[in-house]
Amino acid sequence: GAVVSQHPSRVICKSGTSVKIECRSLDFQATTMFWYRQFPKKSLMLMATSNEGSKATYEQGVEKDKFLINHASLTLSTLTVTSAHPEDSSFYICSAARGVGQPQHFGDGTRLSIL
Amino acid sequence: AQKITQTQPGMFVQEKEAVTLDCTYDTSDPSYGLFWYKQPSSGEMIFLIYQGSYDQQNATEGRYSLNFQKARKSANLVISASQLGDSAMYFCAMSPRPGGSEKLVFGKGTKLTVNP
């Protein structure tokens, strides 16, 4: 069964809207979660590392004010795309590992389309 | 910095035959983890197999096996007895430490098509 749950699976909204995406670890606690972005027919690029109880660590070139990450509990991380524009349209996917030495499991991803 | 190279943008295989998907990597870390994920057209990333840099034996998971050649820095995925449902994108990935709880670096992927 699913190990990591991501919601919503698809969002279509107008330019200027802020969109929140949730990533939940099911039946395990995740002090660290990861957020990736994938453009069509491209690979996954790490955006940021979400750390429970502390600030997220962003990869170079990722705007932290545009992509707000909150890891408020040991089972939930949220990514908020603020004031989204068409160029933010993409596939966003989160992951978490059950523990040290365990492989990462991914959510089903969120397809974001900004009109 | 770590880097994953997948040189095959697309591969075709006949149903029931075996196929090898290539992956080479580059890292200065003394220990690391190597992974393969499958991404169907629906988008989810499905974990297939893992190899730790210190593992002596090649990893196997059902029809999947990882041909790990440390000296050559390669971690090829072998799928035996291909099935139509194996058609998908396949990504090789690497973590800076064994196990995968660290961030992953992905290759560009290989699109596998299984023909009936």
Coordinates of N, CA, C and O in Angstrom, one line a residue, chain B:
Chain B
A1 N 30.4 16.9 -6.3 CA 29.0 16.8 -6.6 C 28.7 15.4 -7.3 O 29.6 14.8 -7.9
Q2 N 27.5 14.9 -7.1 CA 27.2 13.6 -7.6 C 26.5 13.8 -9.0 O 25.8 14.8 -9.2
K3 N 26.7 12.9 -9.8 CA 26.1 12.9 -11.2 C 25.7 11.5 -11.6 O 26.4 10.6 -11.4
I4 N 24.5 11.5 -12.2 CA 24.0 10.2 -12.8 C 23.8 10.4 -14.3 O 23.3 11.4 -14.7
T5 N 24.3 9.4 -15.1 CA 24.2 9.5 -16.5 C 23.4 8.3 -17.0 O 23.8 7.1 -16.8
Q6 N 22.4 8.5 -17.7 CA 21.6 7.5 -18.4 C 21.7 7.8 -19.9 O 21.1 8.8 -20.3
T7 N 22.4 7.0 -20.6 CA 22.7 7.3 -22.0 C 21.6 6.9 -23.0 O 21.7 7.2 -24.2
Q8 N 20.6 6.1 -22.6 CA 19.6 5.6 -23.4 C 18.3 6.3 -23.3 O 17.6 6.1 -22.3
P9 N 18.0 7.3 -24.2 CA 16.7 8.0 -24.0 C 15.5 7.0 -24.1 O 14.5 7.2 -23.5
G10 N 15.7 6.0 -25.0 CA 14.6 5.1 -25.2 C 15.1 3.7 -25.5 O 16.2 3.6 -26.1
M11 N 14.4 2.7 -25.0 CA 14.7 1.3 -25.3 C 13.5 0.6 -25.7 O 12.4 0.8 -25.2
F12 N 13.6 -0.4 -26.6 CA 12.5 -1.3 -26.9 C 12.9 -2.7 -26.7 O 14.0 -3.1 -26.8
V13 N 11.9 -3.5 -26.2 CA 12.2 -4.9 -25.9 C 10.9 -5.7 -26.2 O 9.8 -5.2 -26.1
Q14 N 11.1 -6.9 -26.7 CA 9.9 -7.8 -26.9 C 9.5 -8.4 -25.6 O 10.3 -8.7 -24.7
E15 N 8.2 -8.5 -25.5 CA 7.6 -9.2 -24.3 C 8.3 -10.5 -24.1 O 8.6 -11.2 -25.0
K16 N 8.5 -10.8 -22.8 CA 9.2 -12.0 -22.3 C 10.7 -12.0 -22.4 O 11.3 -12.9 -21.9
E17 N 11.3 -11.0 -23.1 CA 12.7 -11.0 -23.2 C 13.3 -10.1 -22.1 O 12.6 -9.4 -21.4
A18 N 14.6 -10.2 -21.8 CA 15.3 -9.4 -20.8 C 15.8 -8.1 -21.5 O 16.1 -8.1 -22.7
V19 N 15.9 -7.1 -20.6 CA 16.5 -5.8 -21.1 C 17.4 -5.2 -20.0 O 17.1 -5.4 -18.8
T20 N 18.4 -4.6 -20.5 CA 19.3 -3.9 -19.6 C 19.3 -2.4 -19.8 O 19.4 -1.9 -20.9
L21 N 19.0 -1.7 -18.7 CA 19.0 -0.2 -18.8 C 20.3 0.3 -18.1 O 20.6 -0.1 -17.0
D22 N 21.0 1.2 -18.8 CA 22.3 1.6 -18.4 C 22.3 2.8 -17.4 O 21.4 3.7 -17.6
C23 N 23.2 2.8 -16.5 CA 23.4 3.9 -15.6 C 24.8 3.9 -15.1 O 25.4 2.9 -14.7
T24 N 25.4 5.1 -15.3 CA 26.8 5.3 -14.7 C 26.7 6.5 -13.8 O 25.8 7.3 -13.9
Y25 N 27.6 6.5 -12.9 CA 27.5 7.6 -11.9 C 28.9 8.1 -11.6 O 29.9 7.5 -11.9
D26 N 28.9 9.3 -11.0 CA 30.2 9.9 -10.6 C 30.0 10.5 -9.2 O 29.0 11.3 -9.0
T27 N 30.9 10.3 -8.3 CA 30.8 10.8 -7.0 C 32.2 10.8 -6.4 O 33.0 9.9 -6.7
S28 N 32.4 11.7 -5.4 CA 33.7 11.7 -4.6 C 33.4 11.1 -3.3 O 34.3 11.0 -2.4
D29 N 32.1 10.8 -3.0 CA 31.8 10.3 -1.7 C 32.3 8.8 -1.5 O 32.2 8.1 -2.5
P30 N 32.9 8.5 -0.4 CA 33.4 7.1 -0.2 C 32.3 6.1 -0.1 O 32.5 4.9 -0.4
S31 N 31.1 6.5 0.3 CA 30.0 5.6 0.4 C 28.7 6.3 -0.2 O 28.6 7.5 0.0
Y32 N 27.8 5.5 -0.7 CA 26.7 6.1 -1.4 C 25.6 5.0 -1.6 O 25.9 3.8 -1.4
G33 N 24.5 5.4 -2.1 CA 23.4 4.5 -2.4 C 23.0 4.7 -3.8 O 23.0 5.8 -4.3
L34 N 22.6 3.6 -4.5 CA 22.1 3.7 -5.9 C 20.7 3.1 -5.9 O 20.4 2.1 -5.3
F35 N 19.8 3.7 -6.7 CA 18.4 3.4 -6.7 C 17.9 3.3 -8.2 O 18.4 4.1 -9.0
W36 N 16.9 2.5 -8.4 CA 16.1 2.6 -9.6 C 14.7 2.8 -9.3 O 14.1 2.1 -8.4
Y37 N 14.1 3.7 -10.0 CA 12.6 4.0 -9.9 C 12.0 3.9 -11.2 O 12.6 4.2 -12.3
K38 N 10.7 3.5 -11.2 CA 9.9 3.4 -12.4 C 8.8 4.4 -12.3 O 8.2 4.6 -11.3
Q39 N 8.6 5.1 -13.4 CA 7.6 6.1 -13.5 C 6.6 5.9 -14.6 O 6.9 6.2 -15.8
P40 N 5.5 5.3 -14.4 CA 4.5 5.1 -15.4 C 3.9 6.4 -15.9 O 4.2 7.5 -15.3
S41 N 3.2 6.4 -17.0 CA 2.6 7.6 -17.5 C 1.7 8.4 -16.5 O 1.5 9.6 -16.7
S42 N 1.2 7.7 -15.6 CA 0.4 8.3 -14.5 C 1.2 9.2 -13.6 O 0.6 10.0 -12.9
G43 N 2.5 9.0 -13.6 CA 3.3 10.0 -12.9 C 4.0 9.5 -11.5 O 5.0 10.1 -11.1
E44 N 3.4 8.5 -10.9 CA 4.0 8.2 -9.6 C 5.3 7.5 -9.8 O 5.6 7.0 -10.8
M45 N 6.2 7.7 -8.8 CA 7.5 7.1 -8.8 C 7.5 5.8 -7.9 O 7.2 5.9 -6.7
I46 N 7.8 4.7 -8.5 CA 7.8 3.4 -7.8 C 9.2 3.0 -7.6 O 10.0 2.8 -8.5
F47 N 9.5 2.7 -6.3 CA 10.8 2.2 -6.0 C 11.0 0.8 -6.5 O 10.1 -0.1 -6.2
L48 N 12.1 0.5 -7.1 CA 12.3 -0.9 -7.7 C 13.4 -1.6 -6.9 O 13.2 -2.8 -6.5
I49 N 14.5 -1.0 -6.8 CA 15.7 -1.7 -6.3 C 16.7 -0.8 -5.7 O 16.8 0.4 -6.2
Y50 N 17.5 -1.3 -4.8 CA 18.5 -0.4 -4.1 C 19.9 -1.2 -4.0 O 19.8 -2.5 -3.8
Q51 N 21.0 -0.5 -4.2 CA 22.3 -1.1 -4.0 C 23.2 -0.1 -3.2 O 23.3 1.0 -3.6
G52 N 23.7 -0.6 -2.1 CA 24.6 0.2 -1.3 C 26.0 0.0 -1.8 O 26.4 -1.1 -2.3
S53 N 26.8 1.0 -1.7 CA 28.2 1.0 -2.3 C 29.1 -0.1 -1.7 O 30.0 -0.5 -2.3
Y54 N 28.7 -0.4 -0.4 CA 29.5 -1.5 0.2 C 29.0 -2.9 0.1 O 29.5 -3.8 0.7
D55 N 27.8 -3.0 -0.5 CA 27.2 -4.3 -0.7 C 28.0 -5.1 -1.6 O 28.4 -4.7 -2.7
Q56 N 28.3 -6.3 -1.1 CA 29.2 -7.2 -1.9 C 28.4 -7.9 -3.1 O 29.0 -8.2 -4.1
Q57 N 27.2 -8.2 -2.8 CA 26.4 -8.9 -3.8 C 25.5 -7.9 -4.6 O 25.0 -6.9 -4.0
N58 N 25.2 -8.2 -5.8 CA 24.3 -7.4 -6.6 C 22.9 -7.6 -6.0 O 22.5 -8.7 -5.7
A59 N 22.1 -6.5 -6.0 CA 20.8 -6.6 -5.5 C 19.8 -7.2 -6.5 O 20.0 -7.1 -7.7
T60 N 18.9 -7.9 -5.9 CA 17.8 -8.5 -6.8 C 16.5 -8.3 -6.1 O 16.4 -8.4 -4.8
E61 N 15.4 -8.1 -6.9 CA 14.1 -7.9 -6.4 C 13.1 -8.5 -7.4 O 12.8 -7.8 -8.4
G62 N 12.8 -9.8 -7.3 CA 11.9 -10.4 -8.2 C 12.5 -10.4 -9.6 O 13.6 -10.9 -9.8
R63 N 11.9 -9.8 -10.6 CA 12.4 -9.7 -12.0 C 13.5 -8.7 -12.2 O 14.0 -8.5 -13.3
Y64 N 13.7 -7.9 -11.2 CA 14.7 -6.8 -11.3 C 16.0 -7.2 -10.6 O 16.0 -7.8 -9.5
S65 N 17.1 -6.9 -11.3 CA 18.4 -7.1 -10.7 C 19.3 -5.9 -11.1 O 19.1 -5.3 -12.1
L66 N 20.2 -5.6 -10.2 CA 21.1 -4.5 -10.4 C 22.5 -5.0 -10.6 O 23.0 -5.7 -9.8
N67 N 23.0 -4.7 -11.8 CA 24.4 -5.2 -12.1 C 25.3 -4.1 -11.7 O 25.6 -3.1 -12.4
F68 N 25.9 -4.2 -10.5 CA 26.7 -3.2 -9.9 C 28.2 -3.5 -10.2 O 28.7 -4.5 -9.7
Q69 N 28.8 -2.6 -10.9 CA 30.3 -2.7 -11.2 C 30.9 -1.4 -10.6 O 31.0 -0.4 -11.3
K70 N 31.4 -1.6 -9.4 CA 31.9 -0.4 -8.7 C 33.1 0.3 -9.4 O 33.2 1.5 -9.5
A71 N 34.0 -0.6 -9.9 CA 35.2 0.0 -10.5 C 34.8 0.8 -11.8 O 35.5 1.8 -12.1
R72 N 33.8 0.4 -12.5 CA 33.4 1.1 -13.6 C 32.3 2.1 -13.3 O 31.9 2.9 -14.2
K73 N 31.9 2.2 -12.1 CA 30.9 3.2 -11.6 C 29.7 3.0 -12.5 O 29.1 4.0 -13.0
S74 N 29.2 1.8 -12.6 CA 28.0 1.6 -13.3 C 27.0 0.8 -12.4 O 27.4 0.0 -11.6
A75 N 25.7 1.0 -12.6 CA 24.7 0.3 -11.9 C 23.5 0.1 -12.8 O 22.4 0.7 -12.7
N76 N 23.7 -0.9 -13.7 CA 22.7 -1.1 -14.7 C 21.5 -1.9 -14.1 O 21.7 -2.9 -13.3
L77 N 20.3 -1.6 -14.6 CA 19.1 -2.4 -14.2 C 18.8 -3.4 -15.2 O 18.8 -3.1 -16.4
V78 N 18.6 -4.7 -14.8 CA 18.2 -5.7 -15.7 C 16.8 -6.2 -15.3 O 16.5 -6.5 -14.2
I79 N 16.0 -6.1 -16.3 CA 14.6 -6.6 -16.1 C 14.5 -7.9 -16.9 O 14.7 -7.9 -18.2
S80 N 14.1 -8.9 -16.2 CA 14.0 -10.2 -16.9 C 12.5 -10.5 -17.3 O 11.6 -9.9 -16.7
A81 N 12.3 -11.3 -18.3 CA 10.9 -11.6 -18.7 C 10.0 -10.4 -18.8 O 9.0 -10.3 -18.0
S82 N 10.3 -9.5 -19.6 CA 9.6 -8.2 -19.7 C 8.1 -8.4 -19.9 O 7.7 -9.4 -20.6
Q83 N 7.3 -7.6 -19.3 CA 5.9 -7.6 -19.4 C 5.4 -6.3 -20.0 O 6.1 -5.2 -19.9
L84 N 4.2 -6.3 -20.6 CA 3.7 -5.1 -21.2 C 3.6 -3.9 -20.2 O 3.8 -2.8 -20.5
G85 N 3.3 -4.3 -18.9 CA 3.2 -3.3 -17.9 C 4.5 -2.7 -17.4 O 4.5 -1.8 -16.6
D86 N 5.6 -3.2 -18.0 CA 6.9 -2.6 -17.7 C 7.2 -1.4 -18.5 O 8.1 -0.7 -18.2
S87 N 6.4 -1.1 -19.5 CA 6.5 0.1 -20.3 C 6.4 1.3 -19.4 O 5.3 1.5 -18.8
A88 N 7.4 2.1 -19.3 CA 7.4 3.3 -18.4 C 8.8 4.0 -18.6 O 9.6 3.5 -19.3
M89 N 8.9 5.1 -17.8 CA 10.2 5.8 -17.7 C 10.9 5.1 -16.5 O 10.3 4.8 -15.5
Y90 N 12.2 5.0 -16.7 CA 13.0 4.4 -15.6 C 14.1 5.4 -15.2 O 14.9 5.8 -16.1
F91 N 14.2 5.7 -13.9 CA 15.2 6.6 -13.5 C 16.2 5.9 -12.5 O 15.8 5.2 -11.6
C92 N 17.5 6.2 -12.8 CA 18.5 5.8 -11.9 C 18.8 7.0 -11.0 O 18.7 8.2 -11.4
A93 N 19.0 6.7 -9.7 CA 19.3 7.8 -8.8 C 20.3 7.5 -7.8 O 20.7 6.3 -7.6
M94 N 20.9 8.5 -7.1 CA 22.0 8.3 -6.2 C 21.8 9.1 -4.9 O 21.3 10.3 -5.0
S95 N 22.2 8.6 -3.8 CA 22.2 9.4 -2.6 C 23.6 9.4 -2.0 O 24.4 8.5 -2.3
P96 N 23.9 10.5 -1.3 CA 25.3 10.7 -0.8 C 25.7 9.7 0.3 O 26.9 9.6 0.6
R97 N 24.8 9.0 0.8 CA 25.1 8.0 1.8 C 24.2 6.8 1.6 O 23.1 6.9 1.0
P98 N 24.7 5.7 2.0 CA 23.9 4.5 1.8 C 22.5 4.6 2.4 O 22.4 5.2 3.5
G99 N 21.5 4.1 1.8 CA 20.2 4.0 2.4 C 19.1 4.8 1.8 O 18.0 4.4 1.8
G100 N 19.4 6.0 1.4 CA 18.4 6.8 0.7 C 17.6 7.8 1.5 O 16.7 8.4 1.0
S101 N 18.0 8.0 2.8 CA 17.3 9.0 3.5 C 17.8 10.4 3.3 O 17.3 11.3 3.8
E102 N 18.8 10.4 2.4 CA 19.3 11.7 2.0 C 18.7 12.1 0.7 O 18.0 11.3 0.0
K103 N 18.9 13.3 0.2 CA 18.3 13.8 -1.0 C 18.9 13.0 -2.2 O 20.0 12.5 -2.1
L104 N 18.1 12.8 -3.2 CA 18.5 12.0 -4.4 C 18.8 12.9 -5.6 O 18.2 13.9 -5.8
V105 N 19.8 12.4 -6.3 CA 20.1 13.0 -7.6 C 19.7 12.0 -8.7 O 20.1 10.8 -8.6
F106 N 19.0 12.5 -9.6 CA 18.4 11.6 -10.7 C 19.1 11.7 -12.0 O 19.6 12.8 -12.4
G107 N 19.1 10.6 -12.8 CA 19.5 10.7 -14.2 C 18.3 11.2 -15.0 O 17.2 11.5 -14.5
K108 N 18.6 11.3 -16.3 CA 17.5 11.9 -17.2 C 16.5 10.9 -17.5 O 15.4 11.2 -18.1
G109 N 16.7 9.6 -17.2 CA 15.7 8.6 -17.5 C 15.8 7.9 -18.8 O 16.4 8.4 -19.7
T110 N 15.2 6.7 -18.8 CA 15.1 5.9 -20.1 C 13.7 5.5 -20.2 O 13.1 4.9 -19.3
K111 N 13.2 5.7 -21.4 CA 11.8 5.3 -21.7 C 11.8 3.9 -22.3 O 12.4 3.7 -23.4
L112 N 11.2 3.0 -21.5 CA 11.2 1.6 -22.0 C 9.8 1.3 -22.6 O 8.8 1.6 -22.0
T113 N 9.9 0.7 -23.8 CA 8.7 0.3 -24.4 C 8.7 -1.2 -24.6 O 9.7 -1.7 -25.2
V114 N 7.8 -2.0 -24.1 CA 7.7 -3.4 -24.3 C 6.7 -3.7 -25.4 O 5.5 -3.3 -25.3
N115 N 7.1 -4.4 -26.4 CA 6.3 -4.7 -27.5 C 5.7 -6.1 -27.4 O 6.4 -7.0 -27.0
P116 N 4.4 -6.3 -27.8 CA 3.8 -7.6 -27.7 C 4.3 -8.5 -28.7 O 4.9 -8.1 -29.7

